[in-house]
GROMACS .gro file of C-alpha atoms in nm:
model
  387
    1MET     CA    1   1.131  -1.187   2.236
    2ARG     CA    2   0.809  -1.370   2.154
    3HIS     CA    3   0.439  -1.307   2.188
    4PHE     CA    4   0.297  -1.453   2.510
    5GLY     CA    5   0.654  -1.503   2.628
    6HIS     CA    6   0.554  -1.360   2.966
    7ILE     CA    7   0.326  -1.658   3.023
    8ALA     CA    8   0.469  -1.968   3.192
    9PRO     CA    9   0.587  -2.241   2.950
   10GLU     CA   10   0.344  -2.500   3.086
   11VAL     CA   11   0.053  -2.259   3.031
   12ARG     CA   12   0.166  -2.183   2.676
   13GLN     CA   13   0.183  -2.556   2.609
   14ARG     CA   14  -0.181  -2.590   2.717
   15LEU     CA   15  -0.293  -2.293   2.508
   16PHE     CA   16  -0.103  -2.345   2.185
   17HIS     CA   17  -0.100  -2.609   1.915
   18GLN     CA   18   0.198  -2.418   1.770
   19GLU     CA   19   0.368  -2.168   2.000
   20PRO     CA   20   0.466  -1.819   1.877
   21CYS     CA   21   0.819  -1.808   1.737
   22GLU     CA   22   1.107  -1.622   1.893
   23PHE     CA   23   1.241  -1.316   1.709
   24THR     CA   24   1.485  -1.030   1.762
   25ALA     CA   25   1.527  -0.676   1.632
   26ASP     CA   26   1.758  -0.829   1.368
   27SER     CA   27   1.494  -1.068   1.231
   28PRO     CA   28   1.379  -1.031   0.868
   29ALA     CA   29   1.157  -0.729   0.802
   30ARG     CA   30   0.870  -0.945   0.676
   31LEU     CA   31   0.857  -1.126   1.010
   32LEU     CA   32   0.891  -0.809   1.218
   33SER     CA   33   0.617  -0.626   1.029
   34ALA     CA   34   0.373  -0.907   1.111
   35ALA     CA   35   0.498  -0.935   1.470
   36LEU     CA   36   0.450  -0.569   1.573
   37GLY     CA   37   0.119  -0.653   1.739
   38ALA     CA   38  -0.009  -0.390   1.980
   39THR     CA   39   0.238  -0.103   1.944
   40LEU     CA   40   0.227   0.090   2.270
   41TYR     CA   41   0.285   0.466   2.252
   42SER     CA   42   0.445   0.662   2.536
   43PRO     CA   43   0.538   1.030   2.565
   44ALA     CA   44   0.914   1.076   2.537
   45THR     CA   45   0.910   1.306   2.840
   46ARG     CA   46   0.826   1.038   3.099
   47PRO     CA   47   1.092   1.068   3.373
   48ARG     CA   48   1.108   0.690   3.436
   49LEU     CA   49   1.076   0.587   3.073
   50ALA     CA   50   1.347   0.320   3.092
   51ASP     CA   51   1.171   0.153   3.384
   52ASP     CA   52   0.837   0.178   3.201
   53ILE     CA   53   0.982   0.007   2.893
   54VAL     CA   54   1.128  -0.279   3.096
   55LYS     CA   55   0.800  -0.322   3.284
   56GLN     CA   56   0.590  -0.332   2.967
   57ALA     CA   57   0.828  -0.582   2.805
   58GLY     CA   58   0.769  -0.807   3.105
   59LEU     CA   59   0.393  -0.780   3.046
   60GLY     CA   60   0.409  -0.892   2.685
   61VAL     CA   61   0.464  -0.571   2.487
   62VAL     CA   62   0.691  -0.633   2.186
   63SER     CA   63   0.686  -0.290   2.017
   64MET     CA   64   0.679   0.064   2.157
   65VAL     CA   65   0.683   0.415   2.013
   66LEU     CA   66   0.841   0.693   2.219
   67CYS     CA   67   0.666   1.006   2.102
   68LEU     CA   68   0.810   1.351   2.044
   69GLU     CA   69   0.511   1.467   1.840
   70ASP     CA   70   0.144   1.508   1.932
   71SER     CA   71   0.166   1.350   2.278
   72ILE     CA   72   0.386   1.633   2.414
   73GLY     CA   73   0.366   2.011   2.398
   74ASP     CA   74   0.574   2.219   2.159
   75GLU     CA   75   0.765   2.361   2.453
   76ASP     CA   76   0.865   2.012   2.572
   77VAL     CA   77   1.039   1.885   2.256
   78VAL     CA   78   1.393   1.975   2.361
   79ALA     CA   79   1.342   1.822   2.706
   80GLY     CA   80   1.190   1.513   2.542
   81GLU     CA   81   1.494   1.466   2.319
   82GLU     CA   82   1.730   1.502   2.615
   83ASN     CA   83   1.524   1.256   2.816
   84LEU     CA   84   1.531   1.000   2.534
   85VAL     CA   85   1.910   1.012   2.519
   86ARG     CA   86   1.933   0.963   2.898
   87GLN     CA   87   1.680   0.680   2.904
   88PHE     CA   88   1.837   0.492   2.611
   89THR     CA   89   2.178   0.522   2.778
   90ASP     CA   90   2.025   0.380   3.096
   91LEU     CA   91   1.866   0.091   2.905
   92ALA     CA   92   2.191   0.013   2.724
   93GLU     CA   93   2.353  -0.058   3.061
   94ARG     CA   94   2.090  -0.312   3.163
   95ALA     CA   95   2.099  -0.680   3.070
   96VAL     CA   96   1.726  -0.709   2.997
   97ASP     CA   97   1.504  -0.805   2.706
   98LEU     CA   98   1.347  -0.503   2.539
   99PRO     CA   99   1.067  -0.448   2.287
  100LEU     CA  100   1.127  -0.309   1.940
  101LEU     CA  101   1.173   0.064   2.009
  102PHE     CA  102   1.078   0.344   1.769
  103ILE     CA  103   1.090   0.722   1.808
  104ARG     CA  104   0.813   0.939   1.665
  105VAL     CA  105   0.973   1.259   1.542
  106ARG     CA  106   0.835   1.595   1.427
  107PHE     CA  107   1.073   1.692   1.149
  108PRO     CA  108   1.342   1.515   0.940
  109GLU     CA  109   1.644   1.682   1.100
  110GLN     CA  110   1.565   1.512   1.430
  111ILE     CA  111   1.647   1.170   1.288
  112PRO     CA  112   2.024   1.204   1.224
  113ASP     CA  113   2.058   1.434   1.525
  114LEU     CA  114   1.905   1.182   1.766
  115VAL     CA  115   2.098   0.891   1.616
  116ARG     CA  116   2.422   1.085   1.666
  117ARG     CA  117   2.332   1.183   2.023
  118LEU     CA  118   2.231   0.828   2.119
  119GLY     CA  119   2.583   0.706   2.045
  120PRO     CA  120   2.634   0.335   2.125
  121ALA     CA  121   2.281   0.314   2.267
  122VAL     CA  122   2.146   0.346   1.912
  123ARG     CA  123   2.174  -0.033   1.893
  124LEU     CA  124   1.849  -0.044   2.095
  125LEU     CA  125   1.662   0.160   1.834
  126SER     CA  126   1.462  -0.011   1.557
  127GLY     CA  127   1.355   0.302   1.373
  128PHE     CA  128   1.136   0.608   1.350
  129VAL     CA  129   0.768   0.688   1.312
  130LEU     CA  130   0.711   0.957   1.050
  131PRO     CA  131   0.409   1.187   1.107
  132LYS     CA  132   0.156   1.322   0.856
  133PHE     CA  133   0.319   1.132   0.573
  134THR     CA  134   0.270   1.234   0.211
  135GLU     CA  135   0.512   1.208  -0.080
  136GLU     CA  136   0.620   1.571  -0.046
  137ARG     CA  137   0.659   1.568   0.333
  138GLY     CA  138   0.771   1.207   0.360
  139ILE     CA  139   1.067   1.191   0.123
  140PRO     CA  140   1.283   1.424   0.340
  141PHE     CA  141   1.215   1.197   0.639
  142LEU     CA  142   1.314   0.886   0.443
  143GLU     CA  143   1.626   1.055   0.310
  144ALA     CA  144   1.722   1.157   0.663
  145LEU     CA  145   1.667   0.798   0.778
  146SER     CA  146   1.905   0.670   0.507
  147VAL     CA  147   2.170   0.921   0.611
  148ALA     CA  148   2.138   0.825   0.978
  149GLU     CA  149   2.151   0.455   0.897
  150ALA     CA  150   2.467   0.494   0.691
  151ALA     CA  151   2.636   0.705   0.957
  152SER     CA  152   2.551   0.473   1.246
  153GLY     CA  153   2.570   0.132   1.078
  154GLN     CA  154   2.242   0.050   1.252
  155ARG     CA  155   1.949  -0.093   1.056
  156LEU     CA  156   1.666   0.158   1.096
  157PHE     CA  157   1.307   0.116   0.982
  158ALA     CA  158   1.043   0.375   0.903
  159MET     CA  159   0.676   0.357   0.997
  160PRO     CA  160   0.495   0.638   0.814
  161VAL     CA  161   0.170   0.759   0.969
  162LEU     CA  162  -0.108   0.824   0.719
  163GLU     CA  163  -0.312   1.102   0.878
  164SER     CA  164  -0.302   1.413   0.658
  165PRO     CA  165  -0.615   1.601   0.541
  166GLU     CA  166  -0.509   1.550   0.178
  167LEU     CA  167  -0.560   1.179   0.231
  168LEU     CA  168  -0.902   1.231   0.385
  169TYR     CA  169  -1.050   1.472   0.131
  170ARG     CA  170  -1.209   1.299  -0.167
  171GLU     CA  171  -1.074   1.546  -0.425
  172THR     CA  172  -0.709   1.483  -0.328
  173ARG     CA  173  -0.720   1.128  -0.192
  174VAL     CA  174  -0.619   0.926  -0.498
  175GLU     CA  175  -0.340   1.165  -0.594
  176THR     CA  176  -0.210   1.161  -0.235
  177LEU     CA  177  -0.221   0.782  -0.217
  178GLU     CA  178  -0.039   0.753  -0.547
  179GLY     CA  179   0.234   0.984  -0.414
  180ILE     CA  180   0.262   0.788  -0.090
  181ALA     CA  181   0.288   0.466  -0.292
  182ARG     CA  182   0.577   0.608  -0.495
  183ALA     CA  183   0.761   0.725  -0.184
  184VAL     CA  184   0.731   0.404   0.017
  185ASP     CA  185   0.806   0.186  -0.284
  186LYS     CA  186   1.132   0.375  -0.342
  187TYR     CA  187   1.234   0.296   0.017
  188ARG     CA  188   1.057  -0.040   0.039
  189ASP     CA  189   1.339  -0.213   0.228
  190ARG     CA  190   1.318   0.045   0.507
  191VAL     CA  191   0.938   0.075   0.544
  192LEU     CA  192   0.830  -0.174   0.810
  193ALA     CA  193   0.460  -0.085   0.826
  194LEU     CA  194   0.212   0.192   0.752
  195ARG     CA  195   0.017   0.330   1.047
  196LEU     CA  196  -0.324   0.502   1.039
  197GLY     CA  197  -0.388   0.829   1.223
  198VAL     CA  198  -0.763   0.803   1.258
  199THR     CA  199  -0.781   1.064   1.536
  200ASP     CA  200  -0.644   1.321   1.290
  201PHE     CA  201  -0.894   1.205   1.027
  202CYS     CA  202  -1.180   1.264   1.270
  203SER     CA  203  -1.047   1.604   1.374
  204SER     CA  204  -1.078   1.735   1.018
  205TYR     CA  205  -1.455   1.705   1.055
  206GLY     CA  206  -1.491   1.772   1.427
  207LEU     CA  207  -1.574   1.407   1.495
  208ARG     CA  208  -1.489   1.169   1.776
  209ARG     CA  209  -1.617   0.814   1.789
  210ALA     CA  210  -1.791   0.709   2.111
  211PRO     CA  211  -1.687   0.396   2.304
  212ASP     CA  212  -1.993   0.221   2.160
  213MET     CA  213  -1.862   0.282   1.807
  214THR     CA  214  -1.563   0.152   1.613
  215ALA     CA  215  -1.363   0.334   1.350
  216TRP     CA  216  -1.553   0.124   1.097
  217ASP     CA  217  -1.884   0.278   1.208
  218VAL     CA  218  -1.760   0.627   1.114
  219GLN     CA  219  -1.819   0.605   0.743
  220ILE     CA  220  -1.589   0.885   0.631
  221VAL     CA  221  -1.303   0.722   0.826
  222ALA     CA  222  -1.388   0.372   0.705
  223SER     CA  223  -1.378   0.490   0.345
  224VAL     CA  224  -1.024   0.626   0.388
  225ILE     CA  225  -0.897   0.308   0.553
  226ALA     CA  226  -1.054   0.101   0.276
  227ASP     CA  227  -0.877   0.308   0.010
  228VAL     CA  228  -0.544   0.284   0.195
  229VAL     CA  229  -0.571  -0.096   0.206
  230ASN     CA  230  -0.690  -0.100  -0.156
  231MET     CA  231  -0.381   0.083  -0.285
  232LEU     CA  232  -0.113   0.004  -0.024
  233GLY     CA  233  -0.210  -0.325   0.140
  234ARG     CA  234  -0.239  -0.561  -0.157
  235ALA     CA  235  -0.133  -0.923  -0.127
  236ASP     CA  236   0.036  -0.934  -0.468
  237GLY     CA  237   0.383  -0.846  -0.339
  238THR     CA  238   0.341  -0.471  -0.382
  239GLY     CA  239   0.163  -0.409  -0.052
  240PHE     CA  240   0.273  -0.325   0.302
  241THR     CA  241   0.152  -0.417   0.648
  242VAL     CA  242  -0.112  -0.160   0.746
  243THR     CA  243  -0.180  -0.140   1.120
  244GLY     CA  244  -0.510  -0.069   1.292
  245PRO     CA  245  -0.608   0.269   1.440
  246VAL     CA  246  -0.581   0.367   1.804
  247TRP     CA  247  -0.859   0.290   2.055
  248GLU     CA  248  -0.902   0.592   2.282
  249TYR     CA  249  -1.098   0.459   2.581
  250PHE     CA  250  -0.996   0.291   2.906
  251ARG     CA  251  -1.315   0.306   3.113
  252VAL     CA  252  -1.675   0.399   3.044
  253GLN     CA  253  -1.902   0.564   3.301
  254GLU     CA  254  -2.223   0.532   3.102
  255ARG     CA  255  -2.316   0.358   2.779
  256MET     CA  256  -2.601   0.396   2.533
  257PHE     CA  257  -2.597   0.055   2.360
  258LYS     CA  258  -2.592  -0.300   2.488
  259PRO     CA  259  -2.252  -0.463   2.543
  260GLN     CA  260  -2.117  -0.628   2.229
  261LEU     CA  261  -1.967  -0.938   2.391
  262ARG     CA  262  -2.170  -1.259   2.373
  263ARG     CA  263  -2.204  -1.426   2.711
  264SER     CA  264  -2.170  -1.790   2.602
  265PRO     CA  265  -1.792  -1.800   2.525
  266PHE     CA  266  -1.723  -1.661   2.872
  267LEU     CA  267  -1.960  -1.905   3.042
  268GLU     CA  268  -1.792  -2.197   2.867
  269GLY     CA  269  -1.455  -2.068   2.985
  270GLN     CA  270  -1.587  -1.994   3.336
  271ALA     CA  271  -1.481  -1.634   3.286
  272GLU     CA  272  -1.795  -1.431   3.345
  273GLU     CA  273  -1.604  -1.189   3.572
  274LEU     CA  274  -1.359  -1.129   3.288
  275ARG     CA  275  -1.650  -1.042   3.059
  276GLU     CA  276  -1.785  -0.791   3.309
  277ALA     CA  277  -1.442  -0.630   3.350
  278LEU     CA  278  -1.397  -0.601   2.973
  279ILE     CA  279  -1.737  -0.433   2.938
  280GLU     CA  280  -1.669  -0.197   3.228
  281HIS     CA  281  -1.348  -0.081   3.060
  282ALA     CA  282  -1.499  -0.045   2.710
  283MET     CA  283  -1.304  -0.345   2.588
  284ASP     CA  284  -1.604  -0.493   2.408
  285GLY     CA  285  -1.581  -0.207   2.160
  286LEU     CA  286  -1.207  -0.260   2.128
  287LEU     CA  287  -1.249  -0.632   2.064
  288ARG     CA  288  -1.507  -0.562   1.795
  289GLU     CA  289  -1.280  -0.304   1.631
  290ILE     CA  290  -0.983  -0.544   1.630
  291THR     CA  291  -1.199  -0.808   1.463
  292LEU     CA  292  -1.314  -0.559   1.199
  293ASP     CA  293  -0.954  -0.440   1.150
  294GLN     CA  294  -0.846  -0.794   1.068
  295ALA     CA  295  -1.146  -0.860   0.845
  296ASN     CA  296  -1.052  -0.553   0.641
  297GLY     CA  297  -0.684  -0.635   0.595
  298LEU     CA  298  -0.518  -0.462   0.892
  299LEU     CA  299  -0.270  -0.631   1.125
  300GLY     CA  300  -0.157  -0.499   1.463
  301LYS     CA  301  -0.283  -0.183   1.629
  302THR     CA  302  -0.170   0.147   1.774
  303CYS     CA  303  -0.230   0.145   2.152
  304ILE     CA  304  -0.212   0.424   2.406
  305HIS     CA  305  -0.293   0.219   2.717
  306PRO     CA  306  -0.128  -0.104   2.841
  307SER     CA  307  -0.467  -0.268   2.898
  308HIS     CA  308  -0.525  -0.270   2.521
  309VAL     CA  309  -0.221  -0.483   2.443
  310LEU     CA  310  -0.344  -0.827   2.548
  311PRO     CA  311  -0.677  -0.808   2.359
  312VAL     CA  312  -0.489  -0.722   2.038
  313HIS     CA  313  -0.252  -1.015   2.084
  314ALA     CA  314  -0.521  -1.262   2.191
  315LEU     CA  315  -0.728  -1.188   1.882
  316SER     CA  316  -0.419  -1.213   1.659
  317VAL     CA  317  -0.358  -1.577   1.751
  318VAL     CA  318  -0.455  -1.807   1.465
  319SER     CA  319  -0.733  -2.051   1.551
  320HIS     CA  320  -0.678  -2.422   1.498
  321GLU     CA  321  -0.949  -2.415   1.230
  322GLU     CA  322  -0.784  -2.129   1.037
  323PHE     CA  323  -0.448  -2.307   1.057
  324SER     CA  324  -0.599  -2.632   0.929
  325ASP     CA  325  -0.761  -2.455   0.633
  326ALA     CA  326  -0.443  -2.263   0.546
  327GLN     CA  327  -0.229  -2.575   0.554
  328ASP     CA  328  -0.473  -2.764   0.331
  329ILE     CA  329  -0.484  -2.483   0.076
  330LEU     CA  330  -0.104  -2.459   0.055
  331ARG     CA  331  -0.028  -2.830   0.020
  332PRO     CA  332   0.208  -2.881  -0.277
  333GLU     CA  333  -0.032  -3.121  -0.445
  334ARG     CA  334  -0.294  -2.841  -0.452
  335GLY     CA  335  -0.078  -2.627  -0.683
  336GLY     CA  336  -0.313  -2.682  -0.974
  337GLY     CA  337  -0.609  -2.536  -0.786
  338GLY     CA  338  -0.946  -2.694  -0.718
  339VAL     CA  339  -1.202  -2.693  -0.440
  340LEU     CA  340  -1.200  -2.902  -0.122
  341ARG     CA  341  -1.411  -2.936   0.187
  342SER     CA  342  -1.241  -2.811   0.503
  343GLN     CA  343  -1.128  -3.061   0.765
  344TYR     CA  344  -1.385  -2.900   0.995
  345THR     CA  345  -1.650  -2.991   0.730
  346ASN     CA  346  -1.814  -2.649   0.758
  347LYS     CA  347  -1.685  -2.455   0.458
  348MET     CA  348  -1.542  -2.466   0.108
  349ASN     CA  349  -1.171  -2.398   0.056
  350GLU     CA  350  -1.103  -2.287  -0.301
  351VAL     CA  351  -0.729  -2.322  -0.352
  352LYS     CA  352  -0.638  -2.041  -0.591
  353PRO     CA  353  -0.861  -1.760  -0.454
  354HIS     CA  354  -0.776  -1.847  -0.092
  355ARG     CA  355  -0.400  -1.889  -0.143
  356ALA     CA  356  -0.303  -1.530  -0.047
  357TRP     CA  357  -0.521  -1.554   0.265
  358ALA     CA  358  -0.356  -1.884   0.358
  359GLU     CA  359  -0.005  -1.739   0.317
  360ARG     CA  360  -0.088  -1.441   0.537
  361THR     CA  361  -0.249  -1.672   0.793
  362LEU     CA  362   0.059  -1.893   0.821
  363LEU     CA  363   0.281  -1.585   0.866
  364ARG     CA  364   0.052  -1.468   1.147
  365ALA     CA  365   0.060  -1.821   1.290
  366GLU     CA  366   0.440  -1.807   1.298
  367VAL     CA  367   0.454  -1.491   1.508
  368PHE     CA  368   0.135  -1.517   1.719
  369GLY     CA  369   0.101  -1.893   1.737
  370VAL     CA  370  -0.186  -2.134   1.674
  371ALA     CA  371  -0.436  -2.203   1.950
  372ASN     CA  372  -0.517  -2.556   2.052
  373GLU     CA  373  -0.842  -2.691   1.915
  374ASP     CA  374  -1.037  -2.622   2.234
  375ILE     CA  375  -0.883  -2.280   2.305
  376GLY     CA  376  -1.049  -1.950   2.212
  377PHE     CA  377  -0.972  -1.584   2.276
  378VAL     CA  378  -1.135  -1.598   2.620
  379GLU     CA  379  -0.880  -1.851   2.745
  380LEU     CA  380  -0.596  -1.652   2.587
  381LEU     CA  381  -0.716  -1.333   2.752
  382ALA     CA  382  -0.763  -1.496   3.089
  383ALA     CA  383  -0.418  -1.659   3.081
  384GLY     CA  384  -0.251  -1.329   2.990
  385ILE     CA  385  -0.428  -1.140   3.268
  386THR     CA  386  -0.348  -1.392   3.542
  387SER     CA  387   0.016  -1.453   3.439
   0.00000   0.00000   0.00000
């Protein structure tokens, strides 16, 4: 699979200075954690789940979570498990490319049980999403994952969801984060990424952000995310990929504030209709939130609607300017440090302080590609929509 692989080769050649790389479920964890992109969630009870997965893969989705937790009722868990086994068996009989597939479970015992019940079809499974993760609740999940992996011979990753009230409350936050850090460090080879459950954070205070607002505008939520990145997303080799929170809206009937998309990039790309469609479906708020996610150290995003996938991927592509700066900073002859003017002659690149940023940028460039010099997110969006 590859990002933008659903777009025709000749279109990719026009869009990209460096095309996104190909990868598989067996690729190195470091590459996969950066390549997750827009992770699309789906209830495990969907009767045509196998068909849905194949369809979304054809539209550019590279990671999906099949949910047995909050997206279905308590009374539907058993039926959801049975449906997953049927749908995976169906998929295993098809010769088709599939996204990375994860199952979101409710309790640790489900992990080895589902792996056993999946049988040979477990080869399609990349891992499990672990809800309401803390050290105390999370260790049993990670232990169960290790047992299931040993029994099946299948490499299985964990994606803990950080969403518990203990993480939100100031008086328990640091202690909870320290416990989470100990747990995920112990199982570092199996933890692919950490996910943020911002909806649960908001629920603790009876809050819900409007489509005009991003998660970063809700200060109590922003403070938690900042602390998670501070302690668990460091670029010194101890950190993990932390993914962005879910965007809840698909369409807005009425809005209070002006749209947040500048008109000029769309006029230059002759895509004014695309701008209007994005605004009508609340995508201007989503685009702003993705940009703020990336500025604050997050990569990828939880998505609950297929229309959110392409904006996440388009804004994850590395610009030609970013790529140029990163390459300059990491040139071997720059190992001693120093300051240089960027090739675009519009900024200072300071080698030692910007090195970690440059390394992360080149990893993102590998999986999402580098846009051609005259290509921006508008062209990437438009190409993805019309493909």
